[in-house]
Coordinates of C-alpha atoms in Angstrom, one line a residue:
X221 CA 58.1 109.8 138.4
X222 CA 58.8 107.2 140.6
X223 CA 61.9 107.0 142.9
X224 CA 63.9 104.5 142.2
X225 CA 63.6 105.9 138.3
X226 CA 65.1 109.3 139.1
X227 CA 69.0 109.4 138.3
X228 CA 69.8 112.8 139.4
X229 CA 67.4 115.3 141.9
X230 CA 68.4 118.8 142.8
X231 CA 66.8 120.5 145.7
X232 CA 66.1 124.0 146.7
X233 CA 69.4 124.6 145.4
X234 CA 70.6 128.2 146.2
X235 CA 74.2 130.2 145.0
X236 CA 75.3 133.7 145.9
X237 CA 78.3 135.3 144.0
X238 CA 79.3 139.4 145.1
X239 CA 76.3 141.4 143.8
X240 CA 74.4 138.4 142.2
X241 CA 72.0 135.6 142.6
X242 CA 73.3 133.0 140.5
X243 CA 70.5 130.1 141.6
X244 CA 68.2 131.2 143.9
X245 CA 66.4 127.9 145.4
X246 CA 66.3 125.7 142.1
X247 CA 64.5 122.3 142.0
X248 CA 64.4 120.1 139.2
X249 CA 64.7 116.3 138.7
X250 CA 65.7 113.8 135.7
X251 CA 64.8 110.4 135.5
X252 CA 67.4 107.5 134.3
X253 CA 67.9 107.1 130.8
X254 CA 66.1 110.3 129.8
X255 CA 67.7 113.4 128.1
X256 CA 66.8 116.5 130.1
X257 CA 67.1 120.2 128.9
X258 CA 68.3 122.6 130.8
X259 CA 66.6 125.8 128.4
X260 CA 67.8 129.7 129.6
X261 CA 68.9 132.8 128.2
X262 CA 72.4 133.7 128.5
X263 CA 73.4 134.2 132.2
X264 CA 70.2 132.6 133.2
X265 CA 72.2 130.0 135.9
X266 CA 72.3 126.7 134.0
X267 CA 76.0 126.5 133.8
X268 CA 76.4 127.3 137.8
X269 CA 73.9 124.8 138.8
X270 CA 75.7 122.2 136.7
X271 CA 79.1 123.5 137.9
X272 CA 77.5 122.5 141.7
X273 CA 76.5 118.9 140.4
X274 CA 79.6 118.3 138.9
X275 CA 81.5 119.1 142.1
X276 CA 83.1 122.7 140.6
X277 CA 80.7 124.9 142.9
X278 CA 79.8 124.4 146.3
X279 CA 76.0 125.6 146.8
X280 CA 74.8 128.2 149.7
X281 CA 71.8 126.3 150.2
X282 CA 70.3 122.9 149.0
X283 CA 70.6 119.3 148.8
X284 CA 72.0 116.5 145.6
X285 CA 70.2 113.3 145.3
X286 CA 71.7 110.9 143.1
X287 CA 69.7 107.7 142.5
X288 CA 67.7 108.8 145.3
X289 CA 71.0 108.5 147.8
X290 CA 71.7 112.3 149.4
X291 CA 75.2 113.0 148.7
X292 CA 77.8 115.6 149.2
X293 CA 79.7 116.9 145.9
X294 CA 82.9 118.3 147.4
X295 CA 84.4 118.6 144.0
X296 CA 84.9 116.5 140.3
X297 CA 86.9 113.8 142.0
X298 CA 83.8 113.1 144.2
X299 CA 81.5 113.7 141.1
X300 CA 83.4 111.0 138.8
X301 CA 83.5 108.6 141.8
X302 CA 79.6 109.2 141.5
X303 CA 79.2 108.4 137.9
X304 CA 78.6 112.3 136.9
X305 CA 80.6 113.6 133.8
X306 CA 80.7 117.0 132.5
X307 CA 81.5 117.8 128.7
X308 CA 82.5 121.8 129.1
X309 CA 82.0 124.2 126.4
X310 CA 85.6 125.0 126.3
X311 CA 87.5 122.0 126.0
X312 CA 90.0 121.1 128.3
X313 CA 92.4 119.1 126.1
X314 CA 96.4 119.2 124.9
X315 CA 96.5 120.2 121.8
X316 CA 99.9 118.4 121.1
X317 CA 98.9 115.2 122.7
X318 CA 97.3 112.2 121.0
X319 CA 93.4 111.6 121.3
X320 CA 93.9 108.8 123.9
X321 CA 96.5 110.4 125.6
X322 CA 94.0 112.8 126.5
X323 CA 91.2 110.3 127.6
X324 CA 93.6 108.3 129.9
X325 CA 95.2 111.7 131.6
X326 CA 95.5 111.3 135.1
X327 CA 94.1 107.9 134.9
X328 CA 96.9 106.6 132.8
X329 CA 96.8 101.9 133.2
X330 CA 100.2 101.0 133.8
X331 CA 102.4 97.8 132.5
X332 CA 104.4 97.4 135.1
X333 CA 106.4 101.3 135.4
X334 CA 105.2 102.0 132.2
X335 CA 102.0 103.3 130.7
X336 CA 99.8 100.7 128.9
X337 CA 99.1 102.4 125.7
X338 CA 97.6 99.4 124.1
X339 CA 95.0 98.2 126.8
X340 CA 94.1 102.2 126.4
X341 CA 93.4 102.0 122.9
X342 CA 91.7 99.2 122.7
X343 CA 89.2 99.8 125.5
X344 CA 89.1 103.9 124.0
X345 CA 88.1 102.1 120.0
X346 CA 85.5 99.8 121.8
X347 CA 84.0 102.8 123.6
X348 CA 83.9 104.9 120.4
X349 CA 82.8 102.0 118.9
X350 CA 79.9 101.0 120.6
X351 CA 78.2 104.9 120.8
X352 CA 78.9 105.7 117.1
X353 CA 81.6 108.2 117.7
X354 CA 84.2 107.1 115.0
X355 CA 87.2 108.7 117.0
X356 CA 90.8 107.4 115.7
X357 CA 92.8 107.2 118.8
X358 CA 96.6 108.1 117.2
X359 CA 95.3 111.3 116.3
X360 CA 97.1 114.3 117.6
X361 CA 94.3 116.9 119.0
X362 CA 95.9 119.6 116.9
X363 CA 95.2 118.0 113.8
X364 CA 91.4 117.3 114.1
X365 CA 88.3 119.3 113.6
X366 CA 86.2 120.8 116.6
X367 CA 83.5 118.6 116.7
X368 CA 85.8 115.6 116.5
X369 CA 87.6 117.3 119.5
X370 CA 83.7 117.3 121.0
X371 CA 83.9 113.5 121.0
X372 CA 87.3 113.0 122.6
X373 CA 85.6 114.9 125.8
X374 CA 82.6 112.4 125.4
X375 CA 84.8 109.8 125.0
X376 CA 87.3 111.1 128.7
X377 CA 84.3 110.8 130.3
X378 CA 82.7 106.9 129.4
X379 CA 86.4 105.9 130.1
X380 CA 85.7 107.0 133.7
X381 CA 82.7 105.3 133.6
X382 CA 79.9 108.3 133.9
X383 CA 76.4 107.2 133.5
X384 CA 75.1 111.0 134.2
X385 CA 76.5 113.2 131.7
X386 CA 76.4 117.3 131.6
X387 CA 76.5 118.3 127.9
X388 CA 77.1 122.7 128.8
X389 CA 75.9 124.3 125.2
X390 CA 77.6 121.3 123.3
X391 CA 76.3 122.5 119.6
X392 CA 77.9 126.2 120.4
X393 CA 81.1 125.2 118.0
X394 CA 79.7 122.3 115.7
X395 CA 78.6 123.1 111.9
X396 CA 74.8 121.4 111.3
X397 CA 76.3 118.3 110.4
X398 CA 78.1 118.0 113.4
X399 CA 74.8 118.9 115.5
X400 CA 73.0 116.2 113.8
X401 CA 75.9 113.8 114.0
X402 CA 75.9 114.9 118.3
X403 CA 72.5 114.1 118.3
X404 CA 72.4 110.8 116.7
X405 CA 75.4 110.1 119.5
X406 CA 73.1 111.5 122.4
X407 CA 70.6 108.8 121.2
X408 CA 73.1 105.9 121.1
X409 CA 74.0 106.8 124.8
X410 CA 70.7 106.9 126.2
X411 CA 70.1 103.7 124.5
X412 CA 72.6 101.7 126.3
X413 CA 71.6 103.1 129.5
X414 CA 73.0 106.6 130.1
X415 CA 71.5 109.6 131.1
X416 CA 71.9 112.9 129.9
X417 CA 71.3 116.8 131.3
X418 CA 71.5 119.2 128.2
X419 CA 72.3 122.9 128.7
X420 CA 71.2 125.0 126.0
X421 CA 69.1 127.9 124.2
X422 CA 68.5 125.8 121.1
X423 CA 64.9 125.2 120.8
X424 CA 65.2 122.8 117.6
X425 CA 67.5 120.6 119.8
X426 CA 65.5 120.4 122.4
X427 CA 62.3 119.1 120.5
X428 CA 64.2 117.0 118.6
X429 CA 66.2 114.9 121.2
X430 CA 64.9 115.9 125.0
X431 CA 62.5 113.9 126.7
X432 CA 61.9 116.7 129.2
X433 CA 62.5 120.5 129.8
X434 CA 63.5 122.7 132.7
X435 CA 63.3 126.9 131.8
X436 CA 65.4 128.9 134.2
X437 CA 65.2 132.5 133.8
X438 CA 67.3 134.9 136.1
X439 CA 68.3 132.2 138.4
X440 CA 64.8 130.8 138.6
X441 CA 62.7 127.7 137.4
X442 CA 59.7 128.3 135.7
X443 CA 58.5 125.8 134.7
X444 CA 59.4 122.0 134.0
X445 CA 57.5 120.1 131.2
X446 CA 57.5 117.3 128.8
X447 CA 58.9 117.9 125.0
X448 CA 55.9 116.6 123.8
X449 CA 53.6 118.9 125.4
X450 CA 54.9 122.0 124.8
X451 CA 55.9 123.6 121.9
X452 CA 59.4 126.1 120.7
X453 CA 56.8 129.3 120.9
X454 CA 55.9 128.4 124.4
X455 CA 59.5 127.7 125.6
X456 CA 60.9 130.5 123.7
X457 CA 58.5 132.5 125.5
X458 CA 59.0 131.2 129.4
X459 CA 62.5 131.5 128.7
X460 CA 62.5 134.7 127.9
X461 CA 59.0 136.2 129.6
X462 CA 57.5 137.5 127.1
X463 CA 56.9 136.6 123.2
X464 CA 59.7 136.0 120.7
X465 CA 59.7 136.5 117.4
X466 CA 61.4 133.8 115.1
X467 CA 61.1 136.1 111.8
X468 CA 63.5 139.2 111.1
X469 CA 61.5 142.4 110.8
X470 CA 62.8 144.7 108.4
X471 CA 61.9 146.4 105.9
X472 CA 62.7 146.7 101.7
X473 CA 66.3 147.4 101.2
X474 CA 67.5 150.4 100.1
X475 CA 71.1 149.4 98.6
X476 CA 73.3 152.6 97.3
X477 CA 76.9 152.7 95.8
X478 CA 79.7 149.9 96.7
X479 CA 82.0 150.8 99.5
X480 CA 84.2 147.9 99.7
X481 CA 85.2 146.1 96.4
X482 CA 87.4 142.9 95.7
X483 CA 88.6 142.7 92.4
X484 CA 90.5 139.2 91.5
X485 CA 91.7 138.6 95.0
X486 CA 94.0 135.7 96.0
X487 CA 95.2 134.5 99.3
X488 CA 97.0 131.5 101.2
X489 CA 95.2 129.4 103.9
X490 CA 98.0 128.8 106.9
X491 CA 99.5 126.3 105.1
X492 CA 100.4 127.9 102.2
X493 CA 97.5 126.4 100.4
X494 CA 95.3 128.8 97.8
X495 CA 91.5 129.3 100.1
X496 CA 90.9 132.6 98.0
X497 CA 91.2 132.0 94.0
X498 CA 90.8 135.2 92.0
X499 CA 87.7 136.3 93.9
X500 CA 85.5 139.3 93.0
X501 CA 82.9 140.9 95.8
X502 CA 80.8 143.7 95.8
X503 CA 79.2 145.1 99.4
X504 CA 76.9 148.0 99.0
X505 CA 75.5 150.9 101.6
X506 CA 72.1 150.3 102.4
X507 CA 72.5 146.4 102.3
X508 CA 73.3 143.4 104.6
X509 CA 75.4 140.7 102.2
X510 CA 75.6 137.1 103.5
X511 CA 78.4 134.9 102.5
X512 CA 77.2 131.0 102.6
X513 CA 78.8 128.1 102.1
X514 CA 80.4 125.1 104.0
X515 CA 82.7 125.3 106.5
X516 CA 86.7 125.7 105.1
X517 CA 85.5 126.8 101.7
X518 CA 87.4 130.2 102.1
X519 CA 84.9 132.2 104.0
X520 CA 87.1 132.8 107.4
X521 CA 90.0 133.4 105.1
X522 CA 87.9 136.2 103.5
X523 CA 86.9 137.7 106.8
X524 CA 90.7 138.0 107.4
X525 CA 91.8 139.9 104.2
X526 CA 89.0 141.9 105.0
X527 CA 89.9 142.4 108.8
X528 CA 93.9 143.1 107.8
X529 CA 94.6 139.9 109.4
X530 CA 95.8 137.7 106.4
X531 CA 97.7 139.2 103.4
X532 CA 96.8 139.0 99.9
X533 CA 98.7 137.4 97.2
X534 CA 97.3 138.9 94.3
X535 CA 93.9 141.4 93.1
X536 CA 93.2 143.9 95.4
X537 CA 90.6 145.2 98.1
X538 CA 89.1 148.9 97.8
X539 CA 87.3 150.6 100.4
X540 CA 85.8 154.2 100.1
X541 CA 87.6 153.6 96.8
X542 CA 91.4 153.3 97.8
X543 CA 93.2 150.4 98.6
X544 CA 93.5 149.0 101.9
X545 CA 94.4 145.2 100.8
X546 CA 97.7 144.0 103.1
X547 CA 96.8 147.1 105.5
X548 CA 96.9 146.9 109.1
X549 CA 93.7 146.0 111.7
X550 CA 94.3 149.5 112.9
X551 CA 94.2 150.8 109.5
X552 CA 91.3 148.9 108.7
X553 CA 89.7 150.0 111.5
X554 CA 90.2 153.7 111.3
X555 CA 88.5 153.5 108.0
X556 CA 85.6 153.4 109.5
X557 CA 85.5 149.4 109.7
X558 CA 83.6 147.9 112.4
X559 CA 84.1 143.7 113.4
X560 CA 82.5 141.2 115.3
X561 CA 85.1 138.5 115.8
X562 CA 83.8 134.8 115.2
X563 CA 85.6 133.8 118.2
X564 CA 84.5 136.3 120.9
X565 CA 86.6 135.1 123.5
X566 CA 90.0 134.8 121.5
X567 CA 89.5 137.8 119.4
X568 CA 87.0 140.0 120.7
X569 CA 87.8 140.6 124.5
X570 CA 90.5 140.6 127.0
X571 CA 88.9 138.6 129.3
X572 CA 90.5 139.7 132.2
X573 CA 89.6 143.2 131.1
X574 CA 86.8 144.6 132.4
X575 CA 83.4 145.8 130.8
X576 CA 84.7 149.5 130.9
X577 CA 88.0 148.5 129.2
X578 CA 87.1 146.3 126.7
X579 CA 84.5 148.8 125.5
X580 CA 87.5 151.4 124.5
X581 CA 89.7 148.8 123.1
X582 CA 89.5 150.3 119.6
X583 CA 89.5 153.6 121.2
X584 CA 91.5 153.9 124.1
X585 CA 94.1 156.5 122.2
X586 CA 91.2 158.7 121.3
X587 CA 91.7 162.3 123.4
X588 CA 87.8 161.3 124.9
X589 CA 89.1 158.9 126.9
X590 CA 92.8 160.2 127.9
X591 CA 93.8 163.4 130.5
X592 CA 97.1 164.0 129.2
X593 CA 99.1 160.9 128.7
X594 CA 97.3 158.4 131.3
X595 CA 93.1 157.0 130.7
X596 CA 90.8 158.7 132.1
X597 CA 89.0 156.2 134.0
X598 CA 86.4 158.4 135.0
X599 CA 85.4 158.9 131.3
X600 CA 85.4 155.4 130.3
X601 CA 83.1 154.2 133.0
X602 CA 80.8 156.6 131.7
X603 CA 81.0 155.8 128.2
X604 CA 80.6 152.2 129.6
X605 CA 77.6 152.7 131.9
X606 CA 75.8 153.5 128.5
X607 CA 76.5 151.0 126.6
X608 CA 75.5 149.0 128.9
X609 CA 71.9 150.8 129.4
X610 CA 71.4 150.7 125.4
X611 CA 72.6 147.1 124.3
X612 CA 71.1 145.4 127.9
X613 CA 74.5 144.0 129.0
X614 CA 73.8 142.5 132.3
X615 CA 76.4 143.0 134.4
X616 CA 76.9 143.4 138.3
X617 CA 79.0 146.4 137.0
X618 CA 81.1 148.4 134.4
X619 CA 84.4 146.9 136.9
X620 CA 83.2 143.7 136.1
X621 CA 86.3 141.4 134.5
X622 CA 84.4 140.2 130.9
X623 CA 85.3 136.4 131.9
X624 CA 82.3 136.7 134.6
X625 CA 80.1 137.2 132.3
X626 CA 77.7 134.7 130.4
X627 CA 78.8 134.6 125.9
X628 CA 75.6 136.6 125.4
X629 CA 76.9 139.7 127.4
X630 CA 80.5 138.9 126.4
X631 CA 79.1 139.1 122.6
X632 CA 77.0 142.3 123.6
X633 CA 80.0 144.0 124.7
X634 CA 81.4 143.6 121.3
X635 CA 78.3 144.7 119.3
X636 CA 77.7 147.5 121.4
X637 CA 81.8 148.4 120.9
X638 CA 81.6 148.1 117.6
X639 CA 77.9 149.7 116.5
X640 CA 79.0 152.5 118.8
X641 CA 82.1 153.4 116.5
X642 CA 79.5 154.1 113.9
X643 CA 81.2 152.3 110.8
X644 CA 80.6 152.7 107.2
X645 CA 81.2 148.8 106.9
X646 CA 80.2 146.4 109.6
X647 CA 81.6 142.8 109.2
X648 CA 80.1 140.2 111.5
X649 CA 81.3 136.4 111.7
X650 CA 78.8 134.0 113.5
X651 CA 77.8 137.0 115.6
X652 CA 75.2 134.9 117.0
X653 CA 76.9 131.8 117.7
X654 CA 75.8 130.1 121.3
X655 CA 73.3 132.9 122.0
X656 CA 70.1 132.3 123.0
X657 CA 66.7 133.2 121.3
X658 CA 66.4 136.8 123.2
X659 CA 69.9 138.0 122.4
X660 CA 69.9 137.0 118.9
X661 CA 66.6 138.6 118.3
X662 CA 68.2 141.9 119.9
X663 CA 71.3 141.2 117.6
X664 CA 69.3 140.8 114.0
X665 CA 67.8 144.0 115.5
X666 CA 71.5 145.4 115.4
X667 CA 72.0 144.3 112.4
X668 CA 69.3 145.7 110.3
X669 CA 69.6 149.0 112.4
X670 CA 72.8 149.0 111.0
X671 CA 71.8 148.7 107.3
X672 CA 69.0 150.9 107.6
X673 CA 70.9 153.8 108.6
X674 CA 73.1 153.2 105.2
X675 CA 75.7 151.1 106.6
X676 CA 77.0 148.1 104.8
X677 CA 76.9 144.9 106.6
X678 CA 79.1 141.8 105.5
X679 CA 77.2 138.7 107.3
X680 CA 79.0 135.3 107.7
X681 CA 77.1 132.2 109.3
X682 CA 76.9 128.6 109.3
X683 CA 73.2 128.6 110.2
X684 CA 71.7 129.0 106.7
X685 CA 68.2 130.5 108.1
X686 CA 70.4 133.2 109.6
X687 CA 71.7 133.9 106.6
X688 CA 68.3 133.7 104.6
X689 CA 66.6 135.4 106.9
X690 CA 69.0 138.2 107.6
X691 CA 70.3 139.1 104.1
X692 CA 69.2 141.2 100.9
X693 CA 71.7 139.4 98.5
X694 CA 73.5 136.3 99.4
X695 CA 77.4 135.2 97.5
X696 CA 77.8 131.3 97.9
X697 CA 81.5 130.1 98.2
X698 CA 82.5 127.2 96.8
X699 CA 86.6 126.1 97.0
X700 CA 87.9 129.6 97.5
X701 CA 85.8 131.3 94.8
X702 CA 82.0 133.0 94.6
X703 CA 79.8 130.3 92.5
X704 CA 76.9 132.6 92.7
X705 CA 75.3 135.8 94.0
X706 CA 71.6 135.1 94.6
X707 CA 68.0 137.0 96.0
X708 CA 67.1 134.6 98.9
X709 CA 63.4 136.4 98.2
X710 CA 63.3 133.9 94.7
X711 CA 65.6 131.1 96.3
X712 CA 65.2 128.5 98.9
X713 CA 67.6 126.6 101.0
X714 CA 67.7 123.7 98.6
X715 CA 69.2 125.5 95.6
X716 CA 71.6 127.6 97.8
X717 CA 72.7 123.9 99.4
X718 CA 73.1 122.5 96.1
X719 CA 75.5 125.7 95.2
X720 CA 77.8 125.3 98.8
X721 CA 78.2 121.6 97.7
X722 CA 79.6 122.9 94.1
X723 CA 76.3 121.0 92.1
X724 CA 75.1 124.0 91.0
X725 CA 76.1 127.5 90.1
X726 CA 73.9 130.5 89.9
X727 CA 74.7 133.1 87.6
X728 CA 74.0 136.5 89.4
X729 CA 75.6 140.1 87.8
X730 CA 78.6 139.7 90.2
X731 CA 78.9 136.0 90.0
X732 CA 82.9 135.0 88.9

């Protein structure tokens, strides 16, 4: 690659945090108008190195070419100044503002003392215009859907004029549709000019937008290549050094008697609105039952009937055969009910907690971990320490807060809480949301564990291969109701789609 075609060129880049190697003399380089991967497992360095380009780190070692010119990213000021923009994971937007309220923040065009709303919005439609984005500028933030949400950061950084732009595991919150609607806007962008560094785990991404590839593993490149000369086996496999399976190994179900029953249950979405009409559910010991269906259909307002954290209007909910419907998350808890969160960060972890605390945050009361009325610190590290040697949570330590670490070992933490309680019923939302191909191996691997020692396991994803390839007996939702209970061993993704979009109903012996 030529000079004067390289848009952004890292060198020898090196950063040290207490007890770590974050990026330990990294060189990679992208040319202009090219979309370039950034492909590592969870807490591989990807976000730190872009966190240096983008002016949020400072680097230990190393030098920032950008269009060849050495420069010196002091922090984001310095990196918009330089055309760089940076769409975070998390997004960093006022939830009560309006959608260009947000884009002009801190860069607000004045009319005389006052703000110029209207030369905003006009230059915010044309924007969203011209790279497909279809974002209505009067909208409050509050009131639109994540992936929308997604565009408004796109859109905050074209309005500062960014021809670089750091996507950081973009697809982590979107439904498919919204990943295929992200790509087609990825390819727009590059199109008029732009170029684009893509941090992710997602090998079907990758082959199906990237021009080019750089694997980091443990801080480390190794290896940059072109898209078209490689192949999601032999990326999967740098990135993780060694092989990867894509299938789930397990073996025939055994399925027993029901545990947890719903008979006729009704519930209210927040805004008073029916999401649960009259639905009936069966989950068995010895199985893992996935729940499909398009987003706001009623699944997340199952999960929380389940989970004690939405009441029921009507039917009722029987586990170990009494009722628990309306009872508390303790309550539901202490019956032996195990839950990983969708959102790990909200509803998983205290953050600021460290890995020792947030391992005993269902337990904490428990006389293991108390000496008299106070914790017993000593005892928790312990019980910490190994959890972390059985689920691989890589961590400089036990006293390490949970926000340090990368959403793989955040998520680990969880599963490893939660498998450790040893529930009858395990209940897991998206648990593999925004993980990369080695940790949601290890997870299906949880998962099946799980089932095979007789445990029930209630699976919830958007990604419908997850669910096919995970589950012994899938329930499709449709509008608040199950349309159909079916055997994804005599189904295929096509019928199941046809039953999520309400075109087709399956009649299966718990179907209602």
């Amino acid at each position: 690659m030529q000079q004067e075609h390289i848009a952004v060129e890292m060198l020898g880049i090196t950063k040290r945090f207490p007890g770590i190697v974050a990026n330990d003399s990294i060189s990679f380089k992208v040319g202009k108008g090219e979309i370039h991967a950034l492909l590592g497992e969870n807490g591989a360095g990807k976000s730190t190195l872009m966190n240096i380009l983008f002016g949020l780190y400072q680097p230990d070692e190393g030098e920032i070419r950008i269009n060849g010119r050495s420069v010196q990213i002091a922090d984001p000021k310095t990196a918009i100044e330089l055309g760089i923009g940076m769409i975070h994971q998390h997004f960093m937007l006022v939830e009560s503002y309006t959608v260009v309220q947000n884009i002009i923040l801190g860069t607000e065009p004045k009319k005389g003392l006052s703000i110029d709303y209207s030369r905003a919005e006009h230059k915010v439609r044309e924007l969203s215009e011209r790279y497909g984005l279809q974002v209505e500028p009067g909208q409050l933030i509050g009131d639109i859907s994540v992936g929308m949400q997604q565009r408004v950061e796109i859109l905050k950084t074209l309005y500062r004029g960014a021809d670089i732009l750091i996507f950081d595991e973009p697809t982590a919150v979107l439904t498919p549709q919204e990943i295929q609607d992200l790509m087609a806007i990825m390819k727009n962008m590059v199109n008029e000019g732009k170029t684009i560094i893509l941090i992710t785990h997602k090998l079907k991404e990758i082959m199906a937008v990237c021009d080019g590839v750089t694997i980091i593993r443990r801080g480390k490149v190794i290896d940059s290549v072109s898209v078209r000369e490689t192949s999601p086996d032999e990326l999967a496999s740098k990135m993780v050094g060694r092989q990867v399976s894509f299938a789930v190994d397990k073996k025939e179900a055994n399925p027993q008697e029901a545990i947890l029953k719903l008979h006729r249950v009704t519930a209210l979405d927040n805004r008073g609105i029916p999401a649960l009409k009259q639905l009936s559910l069966e989950l068995r010991r010895g199985e893992i039952l996935g729940i499909a269906g398009v987003e706001g259909n009623g699944q997340r307002e199952l999960i929380e009937v389940l989970t004690g954290l939405r009441r029921v209007q009507s039917g009722e909910i029987r586990l170990h055969g009494k009722p628990v419907h309306n009872a508390t998350p303790r309550q539901i808890a202490e019956s032996r009910v195990g839950y990983i969160p969708e959102d790990r960060q909200k509803r998983g972890l205290v953050l600021d907690f460290t890995v020792s605390e947030n391992s005993v945050l269902k337990s904490y009361y428990f006389p293991d971990f108390r000496r008299h009325t106070f914790l017993d610190y000593d005892k928790m590290s312990r019980h910490a320490n190994r959890l972390i040697r059985e689920f691989d949570i890589r961590t400089p330590s036990e006293h390490t807060p949970a926000r340090a670490l990368s959403g793989g070992n955040q998520q680990k933490i969880i599963i490893a809480r939660e498998v450790d309680g040893d529930p009858d019923v395990l209940i897991a939302t998206q648990p593999t949301r925004g993980l990369d191909v080695g940790a949601i191996e290890f997870i299906h691997k949880k998962l099946v564990e799980q089932r095979d020692k007789g445990k029930a396991v209630l699976l919830y994803s958007l990604e419908l291969d997850e669910i096919m390839n995970l589950s012994d007996r899938i329930a499709v939702m449709y509008e608040g109701t199950i349309v159909g209970i079916v055997d994804p061993r005599t189904t295929d993704e096509q019928q199941i789609g046809l039953m999520m979009s309400g075109s087709a109903v399956r009649q299966g012996e718990e179907s209602t």
